[in-house]
N, C-alpha and C. Protein backbone atom coordinates (compact mmCIF):
# COMPACT_ATOMS: atom_id res chain seq x y z
N GLN A 1 -16.79 -10.19 -4.46
CA GLN A 1 -15.85 -9.12 -4.73
C GLN A 1 -15.07 -8.81 -3.46
N VAL A 2 -13.78 -8.60 -3.60
CA VAL A 2 -12.94 -8.35 -2.44
C VAL A 2 -13.23 -6.98 -1.85
N GLN A 3 -13.16 -6.89 -0.54
CA GLN A 3 -13.25 -5.61 0.16
C GLN A 3 -11.96 -5.39 0.92
N LEU A 4 -11.51 -4.14 0.93
CA LEU A 4 -10.22 -3.79 1.51
C LEU A 4 -10.38 -2.74 2.60
N ALA A 5 -9.64 -2.89 3.68
CA ALA A 5 -9.70 -1.92 4.77
C ALA A 5 -8.30 -1.60 5.23
N GLU A 6 -7.88 -0.35 5.02
CA GLU A 6 -6.54 0.09 5.42
C GLU A 6 -6.57 0.61 6.86
N SER A 7 -5.42 0.52 7.50
CA SER A 7 -5.26 1.08 8.84
C SER A 7 -3.78 1.40 9.06
N GLY A 8 -3.51 2.22 10.07
CA GLY A 8 -2.14 2.49 10.45
C GLY A 8 -1.61 3.84 10.03
N GLY A 9 -2.40 4.63 9.33
CA GLY A 9 -1.93 5.95 8.94
C GLY A 9 -1.90 6.90 10.12
N GLY A 10 -1.38 8.09 9.88
CA GLY A 10 -1.32 9.09 10.93
C GLY A 10 -0.22 10.09 10.67
N LEU A 11 0.18 10.75 11.74
CA LEU A 11 1.22 11.77 11.69
C LEU A 11 2.55 11.17 12.13
N ALA A 12 3.58 11.41 11.34
CA ALA A 12 4.92 10.92 11.68
C ALA A 12 5.94 12.02 11.43
N GLN A 13 7.00 12.00 12.20
CA GLN A 13 8.08 12.97 12.01
C GLN A 13 9.03 12.50 10.92
N PRO A 14 9.67 13.41 10.22
CA PRO A 14 10.67 13.01 9.22
C PRO A 14 11.73 12.11 9.83
N GLY A 15 12.11 11.08 9.08
CA GLY A 15 13.14 10.16 9.53
C GLY A 15 12.64 8.99 10.34
N THR A 16 11.38 9.01 10.71
CA THR A 16 10.82 7.93 11.51
C THR A 16 10.13 6.89 10.62
N SER A 17 9.50 5.91 11.28
CA SER A 17 8.86 4.81 10.55
C SER A 17 7.38 4.72 10.88
N LEU A 18 6.66 4.08 9.98
CA LEU A 18 5.22 3.86 10.15
C LEU A 18 4.87 2.60 9.38
N ARG A 19 3.92 1.83 9.90
CA ARG A 19 3.49 0.63 9.18
C ARG A 19 2.00 0.71 8.87
N LEU A 20 1.67 0.51 7.62
CA LEU A 20 0.29 0.43 7.18
C LEU A 20 -0.12 -1.03 7.05
N SER A 21 -1.39 -1.29 7.34
CA SER A 21 -1.95 -2.63 7.19
C SER A 21 -3.19 -2.56 6.31
N CYS A 22 -3.46 -3.65 5.62
CA CYS A 22 -4.65 -3.74 4.79
C CYS A 22 -5.24 -5.13 4.96
N ALA A 23 -6.49 -5.17 5.39
CA ALA A 23 -7.20 -6.44 5.55
C ALA A 23 -8.11 -6.65 4.34
N ALA A 24 -8.02 -7.84 3.75
CA ALA A 24 -8.81 -8.16 2.56
C ALA A 24 -9.87 -9.20 2.90
N SER A 25 -11.10 -8.88 2.56
CA SER A 25 -12.21 -9.81 2.79
C SER A 25 -12.48 -10.55 1.49
N THR A 26 -11.94 -11.76 1.38
CA THR A 26 -12.08 -12.57 0.18
C THR A 26 -11.67 -14.00 0.50
N ASN A 27 -12.24 -14.94 -0.27
CA ASN A 27 -11.86 -16.34 -0.12
C ASN A 27 -10.73 -16.74 -1.07
N ILE A 28 -10.34 -15.80 -1.92
CA ILE A 28 -9.33 -16.13 -2.93
C ILE A 28 -8.17 -15.14 -2.85
N PHE A 29 -7.75 -14.83 -1.63
CA PHE A 29 -6.69 -13.84 -1.43
C PHE A 29 -5.44 -14.19 -2.21
N ASN A 30 -5.11 -15.46 -2.26
CA ASN A 30 -3.88 -15.88 -2.95
C ASN A 30 -3.90 -15.58 -4.45
N ASP A 31 -5.07 -15.35 -5.02
CA ASP A 31 -5.15 -15.08 -6.45
C ASP A 31 -4.85 -13.63 -6.80
N TYR A 32 -4.79 -12.79 -5.78
CA TYR A 32 -4.63 -11.36 -6.02
C TYR A 32 -3.16 -10.91 -5.94
N VAL A 33 -2.81 -10.02 -6.85
CA VAL A 33 -1.61 -9.21 -6.66
C VAL A 33 -2.04 -8.03 -5.78
N MET A 34 -1.40 -7.89 -4.65
CA MET A 34 -1.76 -6.82 -3.71
C MET A 34 -0.80 -5.65 -3.87
N GLY A 35 -1.30 -4.46 -3.56
CA GLY A 35 -0.43 -3.30 -3.76
C GLY A 35 -0.82 -2.12 -2.90
N TRP A 36 0.05 -1.14 -2.96
CA TRP A 36 -0.18 0.15 -2.32
C TRP A 36 0.10 1.24 -3.36
N TYR A 37 -0.80 2.19 -3.42
CA TYR A 37 -0.62 3.39 -4.23
C TYR A 37 -0.84 4.59 -3.31
N ARG A 38 -0.42 5.74 -3.77
CA ARG A 38 -0.62 6.94 -2.96
C ARG A 38 -0.96 8.13 -3.85
N GLN A 39 -1.63 9.10 -3.23
CA GLN A 39 -1.97 10.33 -3.95
C GLN A 39 -1.78 11.51 -3.01
N ALA A 40 -0.87 12.38 -3.41
CA ALA A 40 -0.63 13.61 -2.65
C ALA A 40 -1.52 14.72 -3.21
N PRO A 41 -1.79 15.74 -2.40
CA PRO A 41 -2.63 16.84 -2.88
C PRO A 41 -2.09 17.47 -4.15
N GLY A 42 -2.95 17.59 -5.16
CA GLY A 42 -2.56 18.22 -6.41
C GLY A 42 -1.71 17.37 -7.32
N LYS A 43 -1.51 16.10 -6.95
CA LYS A 43 -0.67 15.21 -7.77
C LYS A 43 -1.47 13.99 -8.20
N GLN A 44 -0.95 13.32 -9.23
CA GLN A 44 -1.57 12.09 -9.70
C GLN A 44 -1.27 10.94 -8.74
N ARG A 45 -2.16 9.97 -8.77
CA ARG A 45 -1.93 8.77 -7.98
C ARG A 45 -0.71 8.04 -8.54
N GLU A 46 0.13 7.49 -7.65
CA GLU A 46 1.35 6.83 -8.10
C GLU A 46 1.55 5.51 -7.38
N LEU A 47 2.27 4.63 -8.05
CA LEU A 47 2.61 3.33 -7.48
C LEU A 47 3.55 3.49 -6.30
N VAL A 48 3.25 2.78 -5.22
CA VAL A 48 4.18 2.66 -4.11
C VAL A 48 4.86 1.29 -4.19
N ALA A 49 4.05 0.22 -4.17
CA ALA A 49 4.62 -1.12 -4.23
C ALA A 49 3.54 -2.14 -4.53
N THR A 50 3.94 -3.25 -5.15
CA THR A 50 3.04 -4.38 -5.34
C THR A 50 3.74 -5.66 -4.92
N ILE A 51 2.95 -6.68 -4.62
CA ILE A 51 3.50 -7.97 -4.23
C ILE A 51 2.58 -9.07 -4.75
N SER A 52 3.18 -10.07 -5.40
CA SER A 52 2.41 -11.19 -5.91
C SER A 52 2.17 -12.20 -4.79
N SER A 53 1.35 -13.19 -5.09
CA SER A 53 1.07 -14.22 -4.11
C SER A 53 2.34 -14.96 -3.70
N GLY A 54 3.26 -15.10 -4.63
CA GLY A 54 4.50 -15.79 -4.35
C GLY A 54 5.57 -14.92 -3.72
N GLY A 55 5.27 -13.62 -3.56
CA GLY A 55 6.21 -12.74 -2.88
C GLY A 55 7.07 -11.88 -3.77
N THR A 56 6.84 -11.92 -5.07
CA THR A 56 7.59 -11.03 -5.96
C THR A 56 7.12 -9.60 -5.76
N THR A 57 8.09 -8.70 -5.56
CA THR A 57 7.75 -7.31 -5.24
C THR A 57 8.20 -6.36 -6.34
N ASN A 58 7.54 -5.22 -6.36
CA ASN A 58 7.87 -4.15 -7.29
C ASN A 58 7.63 -2.83 -6.56
N TYR A 59 8.58 -1.88 -6.69
CA TYR A 59 8.50 -0.63 -5.96
C TYR A 59 8.58 0.56 -6.89
N GLY A 60 7.87 1.62 -6.51
CA GLY A 60 8.05 2.88 -7.19
C GLY A 60 9.39 3.49 -6.84
N GLU A 61 9.96 4.22 -7.78
CA GLU A 61 11.31 4.77 -7.57
C GLU A 61 11.44 5.63 -6.31
N PRO A 62 10.45 6.47 -5.98
CA PRO A 62 10.63 7.35 -4.81
C PRO A 62 10.75 6.61 -3.47
N VAL A 63 10.33 5.34 -3.42
CA VAL A 63 10.33 4.64 -2.12
C VAL A 63 11.31 3.48 -2.07
N LYS A 64 11.98 3.20 -3.17
CA LYS A 64 12.92 2.08 -3.18
C LYS A 64 13.98 2.25 -2.11
N GLY A 65 14.20 1.17 -1.36
CA GLY A 65 15.20 1.19 -0.30
C GLY A 65 14.68 1.73 1.02
N ARG A 66 13.49 2.29 1.04
CA ARG A 66 12.93 2.84 2.28
C ARG A 66 11.66 2.13 2.71
N PHE A 67 10.87 1.67 1.76
CA PHE A 67 9.60 1.01 2.06
C PHE A 67 9.70 -0.47 1.74
N THR A 68 8.96 -1.28 2.50
CA THR A 68 8.92 -2.72 2.26
C THR A 68 7.48 -3.20 2.31
N ILE A 69 7.06 -3.87 1.24
CA ILE A 69 5.73 -4.47 1.20
C ILE A 69 5.84 -5.94 1.55
N SER A 70 4.84 -6.43 2.27
CA SER A 70 4.80 -7.86 2.61
C SER A 70 3.34 -8.28 2.70
N ARG A 71 3.14 -9.59 2.70
CA ARG A 71 1.78 -10.11 2.80
C ARG A 71 1.79 -11.37 3.64
N ASP A 72 0.65 -11.62 4.29
CA ASP A 72 0.44 -12.83 5.06
C ASP A 72 -0.77 -13.51 4.45
N ASN A 73 -0.54 -14.51 3.62
CA ASN A 73 -1.63 -15.16 2.90
C ASN A 73 -2.57 -15.93 3.84
N ALA A 74 -2.07 -16.34 4.98
CA ALA A 74 -2.91 -17.06 5.94
C ALA A 74 -3.91 -16.14 6.63
N LYS A 75 -3.55 -14.85 6.71
CA LYS A 75 -4.40 -13.88 7.42
C LYS A 75 -5.09 -12.90 6.48
N ASN A 76 -4.87 -13.05 5.18
CA ASN A 76 -5.45 -12.12 4.20
C ASN A 76 -5.03 -10.68 4.48
N MET A 77 -3.76 -10.49 4.78
CA MET A 77 -3.25 -9.17 5.14
C MET A 77 -2.09 -8.79 4.23
N VAL A 78 -1.99 -7.50 3.97
CA VAL A 78 -0.83 -6.94 3.29
C VAL A 78 -0.36 -5.74 4.10
N TYR A 79 0.95 -5.55 4.15
CA TYR A 79 1.56 -4.52 4.98
C TYR A 79 2.49 -3.64 4.15
N LEU A 80 2.65 -2.42 4.63
CA LEU A 80 3.65 -1.53 4.05
C LEU A 80 4.45 -0.93 5.20
N GLN A 81 5.69 -1.36 5.32
CA GLN A 81 6.60 -0.81 6.32
C GLN A 81 7.32 0.37 5.69
N MET A 82 7.12 1.54 6.26
CA MET A 82 7.70 2.76 5.71
C MET A 82 8.77 3.27 6.68
N SER A 83 9.98 3.44 6.19
CA SER A 83 11.09 3.91 7.01
C SER A 83 11.69 5.16 6.39
N SER A 84 12.47 5.86 7.19
CA SER A 84 13.13 7.09 6.72
C SER A 84 12.13 8.01 6.02
N LEU A 85 11.02 8.21 6.68
CA LEU A 85 9.95 8.99 6.06
C LEU A 85 10.38 10.42 5.77
N LYS A 86 9.86 10.95 4.66
CA LYS A 86 10.15 12.30 4.22
C LYS A 86 8.84 13.08 4.11
N PRO A 87 8.90 14.40 4.19
CA PRO A 87 7.67 15.19 4.02
C PRO A 87 6.97 14.89 2.69
N GLU A 88 7.75 14.58 1.65
CA GLU A 88 7.14 14.29 0.35
C GLU A 88 6.43 12.94 0.31
N ASP A 89 6.51 12.16 1.38
CA ASP A 89 5.73 10.92 1.48
C ASP A 89 4.30 11.20 1.96
N THR A 90 4.02 12.44 2.31
CA THR A 90 2.68 12.81 2.74
C THR A 90 1.68 12.57 1.61
N ALA A 91 0.66 11.77 1.89
CA ALA A 91 -0.32 11.40 0.87
C ALA A 91 -1.41 10.55 1.50
N VAL A 92 -2.45 10.31 0.73
CA VAL A 92 -3.41 9.26 1.07
C VAL A 92 -2.90 7.97 0.44
N TYR A 93 -2.81 6.94 1.24
CA TYR A 93 -2.29 5.65 0.77
C TYR A 93 -3.46 4.68 0.59
N PHE A 94 -3.50 4.07 -0.59
CA PHE A 94 -4.59 3.17 -0.95
C PHE A 94 -4.07 1.75 -1.09
N CYS A 95 -4.78 0.82 -0.52
CA CYS A 95 -4.52 -0.60 -0.73
C CYS A 95 -5.27 -1.05 -1.98
N THR A 96 -4.64 -1.93 -2.77
CA THR A 96 -5.28 -2.44 -3.97
C THR A 96 -5.18 -3.96 -4.04
N ALA A 97 -6.15 -4.54 -4.73
CA ALA A 97 -6.16 -5.97 -5.01
C ALA A 97 -6.42 -6.13 -6.50
N GLN A 98 -5.50 -6.80 -7.19
CA GLN A 98 -5.56 -6.87 -8.64
C GLN A 98 -5.66 -8.31 -9.13
N ILE A 99 -6.68 -8.56 -9.94
CA ILE A 99 -6.74 -9.75 -10.79
C ILE A 99 -7.02 -9.21 -12.18
N PHE A 100 -6.03 -9.32 -13.06
CA PHE A 100 -6.14 -8.71 -14.38
C PHE A 100 -7.46 -9.07 -15.04
N PRO A 101 -8.20 -8.08 -15.62
CA PRO A 101 -7.85 -6.67 -15.73
C PRO A 101 -8.49 -5.79 -14.66
N PHE A 102 -8.90 -6.39 -13.56
CA PHE A 102 -9.67 -5.65 -12.57
C PHE A 102 -8.80 -5.26 -11.37
N THR A 103 -9.05 -4.05 -10.85
CA THR A 103 -8.39 -3.58 -9.64
C THR A 103 -9.43 -3.06 -8.67
N THR A 104 -9.36 -3.53 -7.44
CA THR A 104 -10.23 -3.04 -6.38
C THR A 104 -9.40 -2.13 -5.47
N TRP A 105 -9.99 -1.00 -5.08
CA TRP A 105 -9.29 -0.02 -4.26
C TRP A 105 -9.94 0.07 -2.88
N GLY A 106 -9.09 0.24 -1.87
CA GLY A 106 -9.59 0.58 -0.56
C GLY A 106 -9.92 2.06 -0.50
N ARG A 107 -10.41 2.49 0.67
CA ARG A 107 -10.81 3.89 0.83
C ARG A 107 -9.62 4.80 1.10
N GLY A 108 -8.53 4.25 1.53
CA GLY A 108 -7.34 5.04 1.76
C GLY A 108 -7.14 5.41 3.22
N THR A 109 -5.88 5.67 3.55
CA THR A 109 -5.53 6.13 4.89
C THR A 109 -4.50 7.25 4.75
N GLN A 110 -4.71 8.30 5.51
CA GLN A 110 -3.85 9.49 5.40
C GLN A 110 -2.54 9.28 6.15
N VAL A 111 -1.45 9.60 5.49
CA VAL A 111 -0.13 9.64 6.12
C VAL A 111 0.41 11.05 5.96
N THR A 112 0.75 11.65 7.08
CA THR A 112 1.32 13.00 7.06
C THR A 112 2.68 12.98 7.74
N VAL A 113 3.69 13.44 7.02
CA VAL A 113 5.05 13.47 7.55
C VAL A 113 5.44 14.93 7.74
N SER A 114 5.57 15.31 8.99
CA SER A 114 5.84 16.71 9.31
C SER A 114 6.46 16.81 10.68
N SER A 115 7.32 17.81 10.83
CA SER A 115 7.91 18.05 12.14
C SER A 115 7.09 19.07 12.91
């Protein structure tokens, strides 16, 4: 079973950038659709972005044009480059690994956007 470890969260000012990383412990990384979800206090968990092994991406509406997901299949890594951060981006960000119908979740990393 894949294990996921997120890193790179923290405090950022509005308008700045932050990059999240997720390391996946698995021998079949290429078989997974990797993704990022987030959950803000008092809100439901929502899609941030997903990326297939071949690089096809999908983004949630609130982050389109500001966030970029990428993966390095040789290193078993997935990244989330976040730009033009807004206070409403404040949330716990979770890395996911999906092989239908199963989804594995990381423990999450806190991102706080505040001046």
